[in-house]
PDB file of C-alpha atoms in Angstrom:
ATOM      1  CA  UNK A  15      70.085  86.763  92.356  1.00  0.00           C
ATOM      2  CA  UNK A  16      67.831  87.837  89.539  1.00  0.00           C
ATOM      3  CA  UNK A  17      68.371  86.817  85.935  1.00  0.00           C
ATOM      4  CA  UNK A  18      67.387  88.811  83.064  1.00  0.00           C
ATOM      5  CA  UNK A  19      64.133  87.675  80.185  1.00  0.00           C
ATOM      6  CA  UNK A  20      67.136  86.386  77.787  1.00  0.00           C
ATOM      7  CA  UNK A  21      69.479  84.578  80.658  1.00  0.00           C
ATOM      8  CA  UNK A  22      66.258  83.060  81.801  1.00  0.00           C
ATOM      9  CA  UNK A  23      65.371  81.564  78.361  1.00  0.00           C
ATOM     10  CA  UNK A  24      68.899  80.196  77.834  1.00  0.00           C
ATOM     11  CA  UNK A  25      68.767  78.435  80.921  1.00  0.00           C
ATOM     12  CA  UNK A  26      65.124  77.029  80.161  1.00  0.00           C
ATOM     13  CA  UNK A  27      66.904  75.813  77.239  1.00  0.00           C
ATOM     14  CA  UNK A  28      69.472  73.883  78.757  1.00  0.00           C
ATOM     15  CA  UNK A  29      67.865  72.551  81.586  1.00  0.00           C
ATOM     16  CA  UNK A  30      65.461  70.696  78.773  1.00  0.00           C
ATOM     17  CA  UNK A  31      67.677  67.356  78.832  1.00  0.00           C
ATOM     18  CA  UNK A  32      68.423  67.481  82.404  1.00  0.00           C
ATOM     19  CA  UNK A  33      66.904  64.867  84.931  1.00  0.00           C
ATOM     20  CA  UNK A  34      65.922  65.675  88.350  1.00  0.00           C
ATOM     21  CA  UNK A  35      68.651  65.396  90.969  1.00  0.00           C
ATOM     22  CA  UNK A  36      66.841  66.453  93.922  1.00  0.00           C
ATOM     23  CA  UNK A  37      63.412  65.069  95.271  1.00  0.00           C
ATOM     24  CA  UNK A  38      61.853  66.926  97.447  1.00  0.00           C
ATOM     25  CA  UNK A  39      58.961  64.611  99.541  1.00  0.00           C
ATOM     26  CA  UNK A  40      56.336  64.106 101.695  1.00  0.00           C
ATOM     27  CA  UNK A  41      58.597  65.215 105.045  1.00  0.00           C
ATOM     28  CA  UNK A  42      59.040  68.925 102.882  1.00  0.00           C
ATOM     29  CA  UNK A  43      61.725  71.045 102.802  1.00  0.00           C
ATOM     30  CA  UNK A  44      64.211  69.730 105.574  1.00  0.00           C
ATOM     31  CA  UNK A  45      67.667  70.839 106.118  1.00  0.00           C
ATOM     32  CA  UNK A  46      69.028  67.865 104.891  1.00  0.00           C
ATOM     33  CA  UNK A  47      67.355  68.364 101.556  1.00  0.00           C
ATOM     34  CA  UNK A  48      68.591  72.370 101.600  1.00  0.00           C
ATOM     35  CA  UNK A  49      72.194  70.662 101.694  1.00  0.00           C
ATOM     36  CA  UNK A  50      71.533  68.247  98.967  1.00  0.00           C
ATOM     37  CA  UNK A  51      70.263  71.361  96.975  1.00  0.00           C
ATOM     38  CA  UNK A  52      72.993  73.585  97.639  1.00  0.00           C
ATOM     39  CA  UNK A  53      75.883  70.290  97.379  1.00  0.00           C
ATOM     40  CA  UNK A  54      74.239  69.642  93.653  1.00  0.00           C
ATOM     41  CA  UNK A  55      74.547  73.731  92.723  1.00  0.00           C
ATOM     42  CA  UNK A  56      78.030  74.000  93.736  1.00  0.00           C
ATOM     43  CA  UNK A  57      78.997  70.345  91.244  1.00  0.00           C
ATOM     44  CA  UNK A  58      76.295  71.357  88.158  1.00  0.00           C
ATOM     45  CA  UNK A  59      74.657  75.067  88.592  1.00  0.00           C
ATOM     46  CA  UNK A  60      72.046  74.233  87.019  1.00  0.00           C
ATOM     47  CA  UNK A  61      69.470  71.337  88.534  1.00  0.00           C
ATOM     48  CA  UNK A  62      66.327  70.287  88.497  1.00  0.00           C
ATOM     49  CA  UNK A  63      64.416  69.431  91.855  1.00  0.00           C
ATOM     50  CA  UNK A  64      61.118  67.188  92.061  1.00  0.00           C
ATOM     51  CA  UNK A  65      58.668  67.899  94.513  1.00  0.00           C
ATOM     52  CA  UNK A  66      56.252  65.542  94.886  1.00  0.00           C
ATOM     53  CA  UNK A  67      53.463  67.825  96.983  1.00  0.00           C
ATOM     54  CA  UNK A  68      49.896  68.182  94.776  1.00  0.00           C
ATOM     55  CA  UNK A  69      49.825  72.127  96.600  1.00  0.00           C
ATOM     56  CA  UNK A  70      51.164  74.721  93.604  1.00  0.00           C
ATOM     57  CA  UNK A  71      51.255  77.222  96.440  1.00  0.00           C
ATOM     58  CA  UNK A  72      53.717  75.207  98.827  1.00  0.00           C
ATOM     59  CA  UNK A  73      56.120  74.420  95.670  1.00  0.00           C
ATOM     60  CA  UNK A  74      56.145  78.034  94.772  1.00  0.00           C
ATOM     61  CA  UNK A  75      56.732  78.899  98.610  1.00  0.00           C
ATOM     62  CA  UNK A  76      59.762  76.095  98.467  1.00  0.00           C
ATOM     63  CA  UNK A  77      61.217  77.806  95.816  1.00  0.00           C
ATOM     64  CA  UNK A  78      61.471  81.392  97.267  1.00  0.00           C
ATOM     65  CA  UNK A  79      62.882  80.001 100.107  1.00  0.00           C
ATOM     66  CA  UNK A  80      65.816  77.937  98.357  1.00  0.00           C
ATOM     67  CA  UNK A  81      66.401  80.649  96.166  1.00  0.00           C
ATOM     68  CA  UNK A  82      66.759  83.098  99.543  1.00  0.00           C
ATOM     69  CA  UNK A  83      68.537  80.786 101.503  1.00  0.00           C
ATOM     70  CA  UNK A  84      71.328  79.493  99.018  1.00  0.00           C
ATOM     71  CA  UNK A  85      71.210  82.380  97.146  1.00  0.00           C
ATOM     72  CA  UNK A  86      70.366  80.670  93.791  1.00  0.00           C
ATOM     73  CA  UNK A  87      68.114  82.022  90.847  1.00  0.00           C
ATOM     74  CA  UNK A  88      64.437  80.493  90.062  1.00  0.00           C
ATOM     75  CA  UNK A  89      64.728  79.683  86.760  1.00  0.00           C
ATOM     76  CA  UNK A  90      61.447  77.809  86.076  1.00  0.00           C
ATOM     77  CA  UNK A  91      58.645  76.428  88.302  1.00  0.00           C
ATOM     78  CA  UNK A  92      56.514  74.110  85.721  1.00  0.00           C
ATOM     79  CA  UNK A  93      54.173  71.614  86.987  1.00  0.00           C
ATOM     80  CA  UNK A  94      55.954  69.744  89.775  1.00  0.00           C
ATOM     81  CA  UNK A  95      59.470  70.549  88.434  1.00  0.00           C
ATOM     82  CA  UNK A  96      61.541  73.673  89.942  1.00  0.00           C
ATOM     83  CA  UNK A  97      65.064  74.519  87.759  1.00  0.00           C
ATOM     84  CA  UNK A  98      67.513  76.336  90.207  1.00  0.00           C
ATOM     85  CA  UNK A  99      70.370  78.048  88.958  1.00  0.00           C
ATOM     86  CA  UNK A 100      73.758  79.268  90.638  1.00  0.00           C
ATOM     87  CA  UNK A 101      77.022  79.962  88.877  1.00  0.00           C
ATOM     88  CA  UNK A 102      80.121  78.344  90.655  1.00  0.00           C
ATOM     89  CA  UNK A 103      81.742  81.002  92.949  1.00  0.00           C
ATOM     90  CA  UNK A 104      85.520  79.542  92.025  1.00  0.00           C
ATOM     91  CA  UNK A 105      86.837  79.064  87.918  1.00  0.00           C
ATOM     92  CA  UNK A 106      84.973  79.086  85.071  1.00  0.00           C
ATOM     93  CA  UNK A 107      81.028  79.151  84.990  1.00  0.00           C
ATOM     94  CA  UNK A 108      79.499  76.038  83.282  1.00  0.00           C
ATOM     95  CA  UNK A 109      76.772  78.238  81.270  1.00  0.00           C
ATOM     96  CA  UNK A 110      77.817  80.886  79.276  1.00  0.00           C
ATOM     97  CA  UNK A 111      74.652  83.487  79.760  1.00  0.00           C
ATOM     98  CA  UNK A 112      73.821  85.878  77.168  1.00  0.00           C
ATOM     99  CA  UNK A 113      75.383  89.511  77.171  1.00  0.00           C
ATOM    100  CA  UNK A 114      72.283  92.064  78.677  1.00  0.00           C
ATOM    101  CA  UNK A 115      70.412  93.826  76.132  1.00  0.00           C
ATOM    102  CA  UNK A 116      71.858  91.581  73.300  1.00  0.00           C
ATOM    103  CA  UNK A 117      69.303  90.094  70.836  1.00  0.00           C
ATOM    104  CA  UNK A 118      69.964  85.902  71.161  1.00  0.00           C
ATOM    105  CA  UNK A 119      70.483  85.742  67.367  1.00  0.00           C
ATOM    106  CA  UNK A 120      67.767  83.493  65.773  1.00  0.00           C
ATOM    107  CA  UNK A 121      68.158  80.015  63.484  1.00  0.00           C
ATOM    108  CA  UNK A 122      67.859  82.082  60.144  1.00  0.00           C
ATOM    109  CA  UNK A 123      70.974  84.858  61.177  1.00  0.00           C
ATOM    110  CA  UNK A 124      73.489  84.561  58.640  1.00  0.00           C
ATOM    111  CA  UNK A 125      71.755  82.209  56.085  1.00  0.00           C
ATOM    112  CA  UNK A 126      70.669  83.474  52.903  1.00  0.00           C
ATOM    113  CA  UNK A 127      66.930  83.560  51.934  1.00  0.00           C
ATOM    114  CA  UNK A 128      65.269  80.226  50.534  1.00  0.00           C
ATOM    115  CA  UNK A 129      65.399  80.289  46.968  1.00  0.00           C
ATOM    116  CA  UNK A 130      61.866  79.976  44.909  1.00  0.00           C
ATOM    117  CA  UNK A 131      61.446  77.149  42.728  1.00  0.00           C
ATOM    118  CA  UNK A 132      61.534  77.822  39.311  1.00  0.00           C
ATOM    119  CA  UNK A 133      58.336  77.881  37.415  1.00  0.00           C
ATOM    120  CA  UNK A 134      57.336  75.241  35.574  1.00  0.00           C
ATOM    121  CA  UNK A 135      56.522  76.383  31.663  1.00  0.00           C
ATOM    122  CA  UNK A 136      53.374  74.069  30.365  1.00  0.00           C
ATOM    123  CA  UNK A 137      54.420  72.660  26.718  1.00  0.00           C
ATOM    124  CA  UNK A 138      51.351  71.403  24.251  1.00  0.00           C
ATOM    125  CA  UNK A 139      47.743  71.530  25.812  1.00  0.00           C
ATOM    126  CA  UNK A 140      46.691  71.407  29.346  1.00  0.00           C
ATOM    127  CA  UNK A 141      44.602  68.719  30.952  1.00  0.00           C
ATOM    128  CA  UNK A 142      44.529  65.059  30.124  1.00  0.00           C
ATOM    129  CA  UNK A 143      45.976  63.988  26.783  1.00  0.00           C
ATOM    130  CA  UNK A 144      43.505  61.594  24.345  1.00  0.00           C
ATOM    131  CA  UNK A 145      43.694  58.402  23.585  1.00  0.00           C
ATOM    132  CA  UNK A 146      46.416  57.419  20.833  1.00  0.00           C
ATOM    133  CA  UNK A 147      43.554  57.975  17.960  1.00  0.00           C
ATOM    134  CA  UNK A 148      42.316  61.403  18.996  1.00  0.00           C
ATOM    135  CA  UNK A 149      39.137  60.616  20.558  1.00  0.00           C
ATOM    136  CA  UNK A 150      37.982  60.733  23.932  1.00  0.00           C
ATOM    137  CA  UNK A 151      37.417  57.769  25.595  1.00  0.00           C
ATOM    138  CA  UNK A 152      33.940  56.246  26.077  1.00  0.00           C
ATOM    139  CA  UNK A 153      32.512  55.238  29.136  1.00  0.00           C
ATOM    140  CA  UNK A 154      30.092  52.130  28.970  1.00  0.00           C
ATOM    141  CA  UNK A 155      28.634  50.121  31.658  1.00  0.00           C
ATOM    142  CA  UNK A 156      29.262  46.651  31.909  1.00  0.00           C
ATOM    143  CA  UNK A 157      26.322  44.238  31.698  1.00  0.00           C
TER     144      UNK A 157
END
């Protein structure tokens, strides 16, 4: 399954506040975990998997191989975290993806363009006004 630049940037978006469901550890990619992975796609579509390996390589390796085997989308692989996505075969999807070659519209569409402040018009002199007699104020040390 491939996902387009825009479907993969919505689904970045909302896998943000998600927590890890699956943990992937130090015994690797078993079968048993390839069920968990493939039980948690069918209830959410979209998960997040731990691995807790230090070797990029192997995660990225784990991920093709999920992604061929349950025929799910890579999403993301950042740091240790992979984000899997698969929409439900039966009713409606979960994640409404964006429409191909349609521009996500952006947080300004549809509002109207800040307004300046006013200017401020200066009234009298500018700079510091003297004291109440009209002369400038003296500066003396003190002893």
């Amino acid at each position: 399954m491939e996902l387009s630049r825009d479907e993969r940037i919505y689904l970045r978006t909302q896998a943000h506040q998600l927590s890890p469901v699956v943990m992937i550890g130090n015994n690797g990619l078993s079968d048993a975990v390839i069920r968990e992975i493939a039980v948690n796609l069918d209830a959410h579509e979209l998960i997040k998997v731990r691995v807790l390996g230090d070797d990029r390589e192997q995660r990225e390796n784990w991920m093709t191989e999920i992604c061929t085997n349950l025929g799910c989308a890579a999403v993301q692989h950042i740091g240790k975290l992979l984000i899997l996505y698969r929409p439900t075969q039966d009713g409606k999807p979960r994640y409404e993806l964006p429409k191909p070659g349609r521009k996500t519209p952006s947080k300004t569409a549809g509002k109207p363009a800040p307004k300046k402040p006013a200017e401020k018009v200066a009234t009298g002199r500018a700079g510091k006004p003297a004291n109440s007699k009209g002369r400038t104020a003296i500066r003396t040390k003190s002893k």
